[in-house]
CSV table of C-alpha atoms in Angstrom, one decimal:
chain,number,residue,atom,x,y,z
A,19,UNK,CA,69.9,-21.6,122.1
A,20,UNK,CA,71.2,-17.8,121.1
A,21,UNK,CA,72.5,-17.5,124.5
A,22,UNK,CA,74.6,-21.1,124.6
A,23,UNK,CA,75.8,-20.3,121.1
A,24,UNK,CA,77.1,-17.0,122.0
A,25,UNK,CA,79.0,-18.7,125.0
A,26,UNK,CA,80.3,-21.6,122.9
A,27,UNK,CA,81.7,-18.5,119.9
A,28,UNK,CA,83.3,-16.6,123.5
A,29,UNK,CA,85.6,-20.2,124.3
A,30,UNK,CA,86.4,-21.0,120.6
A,31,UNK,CA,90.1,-20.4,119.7
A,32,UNK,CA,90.5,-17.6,117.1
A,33,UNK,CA,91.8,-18.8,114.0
A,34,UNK,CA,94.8,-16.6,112.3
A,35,UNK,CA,95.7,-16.5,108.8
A,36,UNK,CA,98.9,-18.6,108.2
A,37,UNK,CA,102.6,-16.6,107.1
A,38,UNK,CA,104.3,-17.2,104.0
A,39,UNK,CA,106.0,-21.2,104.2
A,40,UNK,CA,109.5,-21.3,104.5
A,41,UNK,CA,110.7,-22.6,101.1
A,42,UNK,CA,107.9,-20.2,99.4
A,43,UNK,CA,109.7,-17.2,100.8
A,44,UNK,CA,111.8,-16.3,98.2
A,45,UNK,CA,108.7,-15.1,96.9
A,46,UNK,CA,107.7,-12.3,99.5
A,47,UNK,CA,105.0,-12.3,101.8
A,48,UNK,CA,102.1,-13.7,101.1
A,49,UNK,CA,99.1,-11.8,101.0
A,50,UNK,CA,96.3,-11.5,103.2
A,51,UNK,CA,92.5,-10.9,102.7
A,52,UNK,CA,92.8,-7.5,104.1
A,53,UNK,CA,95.7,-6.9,101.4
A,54,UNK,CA,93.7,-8.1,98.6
A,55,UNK,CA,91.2,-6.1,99.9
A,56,UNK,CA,92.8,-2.5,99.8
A,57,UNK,CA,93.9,-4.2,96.0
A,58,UNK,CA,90.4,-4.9,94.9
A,59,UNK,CA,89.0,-1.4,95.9
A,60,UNK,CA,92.0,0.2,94.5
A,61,UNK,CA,91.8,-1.6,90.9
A,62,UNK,CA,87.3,-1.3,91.2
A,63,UNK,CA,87.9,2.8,91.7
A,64,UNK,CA,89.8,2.7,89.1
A,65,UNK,CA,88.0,1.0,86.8
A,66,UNK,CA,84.7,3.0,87.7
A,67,UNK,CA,86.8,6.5,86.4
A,68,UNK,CA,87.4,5.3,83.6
A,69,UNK,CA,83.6,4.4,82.7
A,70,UNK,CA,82.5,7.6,84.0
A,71,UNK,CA,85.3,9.3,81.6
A,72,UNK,CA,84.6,7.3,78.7
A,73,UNK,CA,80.3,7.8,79.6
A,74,UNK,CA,81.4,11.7,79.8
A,75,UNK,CA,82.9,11.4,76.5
A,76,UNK,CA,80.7,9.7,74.6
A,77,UNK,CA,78.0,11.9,75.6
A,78,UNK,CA,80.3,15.1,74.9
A,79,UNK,CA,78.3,18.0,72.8
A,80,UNK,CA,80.2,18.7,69.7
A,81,UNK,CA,79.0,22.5,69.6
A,82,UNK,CA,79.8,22.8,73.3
A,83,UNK,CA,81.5,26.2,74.1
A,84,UNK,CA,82.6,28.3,77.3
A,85,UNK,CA,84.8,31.6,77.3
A,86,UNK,CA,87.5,29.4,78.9
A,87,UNK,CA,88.1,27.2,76.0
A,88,UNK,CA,89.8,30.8,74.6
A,89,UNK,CA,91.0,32.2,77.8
A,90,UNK,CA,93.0,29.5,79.4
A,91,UNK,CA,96.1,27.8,78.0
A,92,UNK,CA,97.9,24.2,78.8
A,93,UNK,CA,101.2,24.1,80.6
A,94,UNK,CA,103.3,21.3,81.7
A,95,UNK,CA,99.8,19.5,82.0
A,96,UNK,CA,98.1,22.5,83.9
A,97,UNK,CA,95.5,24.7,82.9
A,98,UNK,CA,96.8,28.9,83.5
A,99,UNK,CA,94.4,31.6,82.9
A,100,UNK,CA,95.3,33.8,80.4
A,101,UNK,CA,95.2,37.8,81.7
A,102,UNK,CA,95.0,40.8,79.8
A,103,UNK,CA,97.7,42.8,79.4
A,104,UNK,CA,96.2,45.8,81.2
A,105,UNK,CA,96.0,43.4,84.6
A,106,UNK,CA,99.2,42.6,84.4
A,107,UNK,CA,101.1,45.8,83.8
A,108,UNK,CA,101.7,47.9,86.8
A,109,UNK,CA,102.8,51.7,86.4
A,110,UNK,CA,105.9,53.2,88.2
A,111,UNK,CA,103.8,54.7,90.9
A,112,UNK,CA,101.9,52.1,91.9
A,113,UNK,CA,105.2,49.8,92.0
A,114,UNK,CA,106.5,52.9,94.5
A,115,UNK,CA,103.6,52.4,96.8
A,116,UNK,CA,103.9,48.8,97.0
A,117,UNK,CA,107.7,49.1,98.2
A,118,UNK,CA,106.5,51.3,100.7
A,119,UNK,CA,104.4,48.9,102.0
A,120,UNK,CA,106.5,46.6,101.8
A,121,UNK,CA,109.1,48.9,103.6
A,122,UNK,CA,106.2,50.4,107.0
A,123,UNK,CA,105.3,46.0,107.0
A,124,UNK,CA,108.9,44.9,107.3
A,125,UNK,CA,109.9,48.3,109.0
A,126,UNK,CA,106.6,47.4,112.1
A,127,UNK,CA,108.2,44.2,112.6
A,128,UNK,CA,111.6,44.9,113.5
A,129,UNK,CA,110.2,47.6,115.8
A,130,UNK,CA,108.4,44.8,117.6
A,131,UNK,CA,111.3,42.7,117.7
A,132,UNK,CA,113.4,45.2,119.2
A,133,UNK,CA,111.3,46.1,121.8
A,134,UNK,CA,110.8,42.2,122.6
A,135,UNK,CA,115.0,42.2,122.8
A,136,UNK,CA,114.7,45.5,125.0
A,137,UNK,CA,112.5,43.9,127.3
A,138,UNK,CA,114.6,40.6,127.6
A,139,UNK,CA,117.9,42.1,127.9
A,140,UNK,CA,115.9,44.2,131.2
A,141,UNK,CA,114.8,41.0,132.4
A,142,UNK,CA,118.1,39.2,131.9
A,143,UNK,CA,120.7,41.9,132.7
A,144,UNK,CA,123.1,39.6,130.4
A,145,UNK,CA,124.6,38.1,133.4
A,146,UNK,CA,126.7,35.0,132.3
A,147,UNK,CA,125.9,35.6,128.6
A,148,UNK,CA,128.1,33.2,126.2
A,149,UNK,CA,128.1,36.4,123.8
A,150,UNK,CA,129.0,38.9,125.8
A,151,UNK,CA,132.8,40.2,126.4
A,152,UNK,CA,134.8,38.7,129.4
A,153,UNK,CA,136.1,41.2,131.6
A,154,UNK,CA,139.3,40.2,133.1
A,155,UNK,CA,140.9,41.7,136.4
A,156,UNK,CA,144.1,42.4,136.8
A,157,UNK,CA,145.7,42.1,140.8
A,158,UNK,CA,148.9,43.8,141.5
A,159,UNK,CA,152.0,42.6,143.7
A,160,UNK,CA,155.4,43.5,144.8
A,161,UNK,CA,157.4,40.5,143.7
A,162,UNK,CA,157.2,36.8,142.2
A,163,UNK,CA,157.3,35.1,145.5
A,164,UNK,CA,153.9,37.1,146.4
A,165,UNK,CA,152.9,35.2,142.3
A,166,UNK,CA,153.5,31.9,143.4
A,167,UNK,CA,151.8,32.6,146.8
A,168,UNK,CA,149.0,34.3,145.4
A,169,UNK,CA,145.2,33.4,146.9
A,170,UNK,CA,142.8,34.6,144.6
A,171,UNK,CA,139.4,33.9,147.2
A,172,UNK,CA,141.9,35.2,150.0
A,173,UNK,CA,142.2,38.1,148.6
A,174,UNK,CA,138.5,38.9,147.4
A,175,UNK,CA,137.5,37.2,151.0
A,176,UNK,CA,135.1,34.8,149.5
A,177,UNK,CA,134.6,31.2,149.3
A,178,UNK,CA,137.0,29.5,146.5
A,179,UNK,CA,133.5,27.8,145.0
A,180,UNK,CA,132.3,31.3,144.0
A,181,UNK,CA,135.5,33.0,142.1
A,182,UNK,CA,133.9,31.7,138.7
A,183,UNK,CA,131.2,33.7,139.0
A,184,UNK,CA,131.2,37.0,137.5
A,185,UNK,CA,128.1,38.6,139.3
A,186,UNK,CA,126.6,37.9,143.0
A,187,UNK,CA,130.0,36.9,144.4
A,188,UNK,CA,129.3,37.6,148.6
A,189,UNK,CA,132.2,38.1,151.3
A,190,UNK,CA,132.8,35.6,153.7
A,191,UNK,CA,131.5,37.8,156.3
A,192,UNK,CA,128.4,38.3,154.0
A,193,UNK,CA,127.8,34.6,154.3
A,194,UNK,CA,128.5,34.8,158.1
A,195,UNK,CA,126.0,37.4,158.6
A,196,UNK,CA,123.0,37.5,156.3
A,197,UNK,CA,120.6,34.6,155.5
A,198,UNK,CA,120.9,33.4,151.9
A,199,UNK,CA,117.9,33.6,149.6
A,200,UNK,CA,116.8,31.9,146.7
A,201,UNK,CA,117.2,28.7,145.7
A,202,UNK,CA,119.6,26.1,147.4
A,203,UNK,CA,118.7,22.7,146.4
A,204,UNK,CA,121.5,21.6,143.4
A,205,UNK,CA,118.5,20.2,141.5
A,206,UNK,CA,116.5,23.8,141.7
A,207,UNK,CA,119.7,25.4,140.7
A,208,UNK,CA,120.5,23.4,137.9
A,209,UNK,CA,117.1,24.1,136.7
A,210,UNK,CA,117.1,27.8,136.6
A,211,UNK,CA,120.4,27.7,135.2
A,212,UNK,CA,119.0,25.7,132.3
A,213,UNK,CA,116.1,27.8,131.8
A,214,UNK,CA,117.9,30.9,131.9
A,215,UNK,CA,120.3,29.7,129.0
A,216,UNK,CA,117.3,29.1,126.9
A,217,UNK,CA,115.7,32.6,127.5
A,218,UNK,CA,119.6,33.8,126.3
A,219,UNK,CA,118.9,31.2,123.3
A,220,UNK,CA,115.8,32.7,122.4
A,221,UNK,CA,117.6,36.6,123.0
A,222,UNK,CA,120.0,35.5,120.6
A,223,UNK,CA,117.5,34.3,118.1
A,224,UNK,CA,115.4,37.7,118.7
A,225,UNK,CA,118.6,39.8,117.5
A,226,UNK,CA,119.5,38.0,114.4
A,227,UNK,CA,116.3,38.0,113.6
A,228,UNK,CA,116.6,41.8,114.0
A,229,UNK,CA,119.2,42.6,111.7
A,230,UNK,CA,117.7,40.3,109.2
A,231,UNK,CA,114.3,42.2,108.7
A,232,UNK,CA,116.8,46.0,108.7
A,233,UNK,CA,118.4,44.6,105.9
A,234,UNK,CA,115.3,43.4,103.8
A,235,UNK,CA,114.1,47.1,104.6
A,236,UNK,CA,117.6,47.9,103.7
A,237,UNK,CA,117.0,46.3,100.2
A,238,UNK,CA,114.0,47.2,99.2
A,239,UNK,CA,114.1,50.4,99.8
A,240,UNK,CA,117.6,50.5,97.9
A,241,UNK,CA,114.9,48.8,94.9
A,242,UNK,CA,112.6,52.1,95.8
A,243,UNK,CA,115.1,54.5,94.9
A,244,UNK,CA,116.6,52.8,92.1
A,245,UNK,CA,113.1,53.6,90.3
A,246,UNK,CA,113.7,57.3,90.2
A,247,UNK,CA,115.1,58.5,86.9
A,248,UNK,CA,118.7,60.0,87.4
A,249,UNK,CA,122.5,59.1,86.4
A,250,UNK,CA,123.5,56.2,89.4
A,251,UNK,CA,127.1,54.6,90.1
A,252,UNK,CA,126.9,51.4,91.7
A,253,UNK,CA,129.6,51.6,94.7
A,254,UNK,CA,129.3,48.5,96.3
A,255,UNK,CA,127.7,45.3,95.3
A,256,UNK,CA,125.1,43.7,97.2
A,257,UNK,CA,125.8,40.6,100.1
A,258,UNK,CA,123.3,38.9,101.9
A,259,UNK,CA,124.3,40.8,105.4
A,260,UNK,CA,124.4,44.4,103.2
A,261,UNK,CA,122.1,46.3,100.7
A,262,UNK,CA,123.6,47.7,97.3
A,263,UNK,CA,125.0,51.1,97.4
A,264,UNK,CA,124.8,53.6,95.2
A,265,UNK,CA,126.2,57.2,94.4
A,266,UNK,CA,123.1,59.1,92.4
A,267,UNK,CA,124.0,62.6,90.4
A,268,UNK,CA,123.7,65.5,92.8
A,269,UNK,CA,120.3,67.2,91.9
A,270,UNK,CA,118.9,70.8,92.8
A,271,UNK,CA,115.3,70.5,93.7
A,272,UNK,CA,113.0,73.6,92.3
């Protein structure tokens, strides 16, 4: 009978829970039994920390006491630790060793990062970089007519295809002679092309990233020096791409 009732609950159609009517839906959707059942566990949680708050209360010691009751205060809802004094202050040579940390940290990292550029602009050889400086080549002739006449692959004997490019440019004869390497395919070219403008991407990402971290050591140790006792004149104020500078009074060390 198990087995025949199992077959008969496989064929039965599966029932679905009906939408919201079409003149009731000015009143939203109409809820399900799996949305009143998120809402009922949602309002029985609720209701079970607030008994177990009100239980914790009730039962509350009156001549309860722990050191934090005195050593913590409430702000903007939040309880903060009070600390002595003494933890908090921190003398003028301990601040100086802390900027120098701060200054060998920050100072490590842009060593690494230009290192990393070294290595990629050896890898790259900035051929066809968007940031670097077009060259321009000037050709010489003896009259206008020779202007209008001019053939610019003519005269560098290549193929007109390859006078855009600025590096790898071969003679004619070149392409007569030798047997090209590489890649050849348009598809394969386009490819490298596109990787190659990311690694110049990721190059020019690397060098701003550079100058940002020498001007953060810039700044703090500008903050070092300023900690040193002596007569200062502020020359120039500071900028986001520039530290402070400052004139100090000349002094003769003993």
């Amino acid at each position: 009978m198990s087995s025949f009732r199992k077959a008969l609950k496989s064929r039965q159609r599966n029932h679905h829970e009906r939408s919201q009517p079409g003149f009731r839906k000015n009143l939203g959707l109409l809820e399900k039994k799996k949305d009143y059942k998120l809402r009922a566990d949602d309002y029985h949680k609720k209701q079970n920390t607030i008994l177990a708050l009100r239980k914790k209360a009730l039962e509350k010691n009156p001549d309860e006491f722990y050191y934090k009751m005195v050593n913590t205060k409430l702000r903007d809802g939040v309880h903060i630790i009070k600390r002595p004094k003494e933890e908090v202050e921190v003398t003028e040579e301990q601040k100086k060793v802390m900027r120098t940390q701060d200054i060998r940290y920050v100072e490590m990292k842009r060593v690494a990062e230009a290192k990393k550029i070294e290595k990629m602009k050896a890898e790259l050889h900035l051929l066809d970089a968007d940031s670097k400086q077009k060259n321009t080549h000037t050709f010489f002739v003896d009259s206008k007519k020779e202007v209008k006449s001019f053939d610019l692959a003519h005269h560098l004997d290549t193929a007109p295809e390859l006078l855009n490019r600025v590096y790898n440019r071969p003679t004619l004869k070149t392409l007569e002679t030798k047997v090209i390497q590489g890649a050849e395919a348009p598809r394969v070219i386009k490819k490298l092309a596109k990787q190659r403008k990311h690694q110049y991407k990721i190059l020019s990402q690397r060098i701003d990233r550079e100058k940002k971290m020498f001007v953060i050591s810039q700044k703090i140790q500008t903050r070092k020096d300023l900690q040193d006792k002596g007569k200062k004149v502020k020359v120039k104020k500071e900028t986001p791409n520039s530290a402070a500078i400052y004139k100090f009074e000349a002094k003769r060390k003993r």
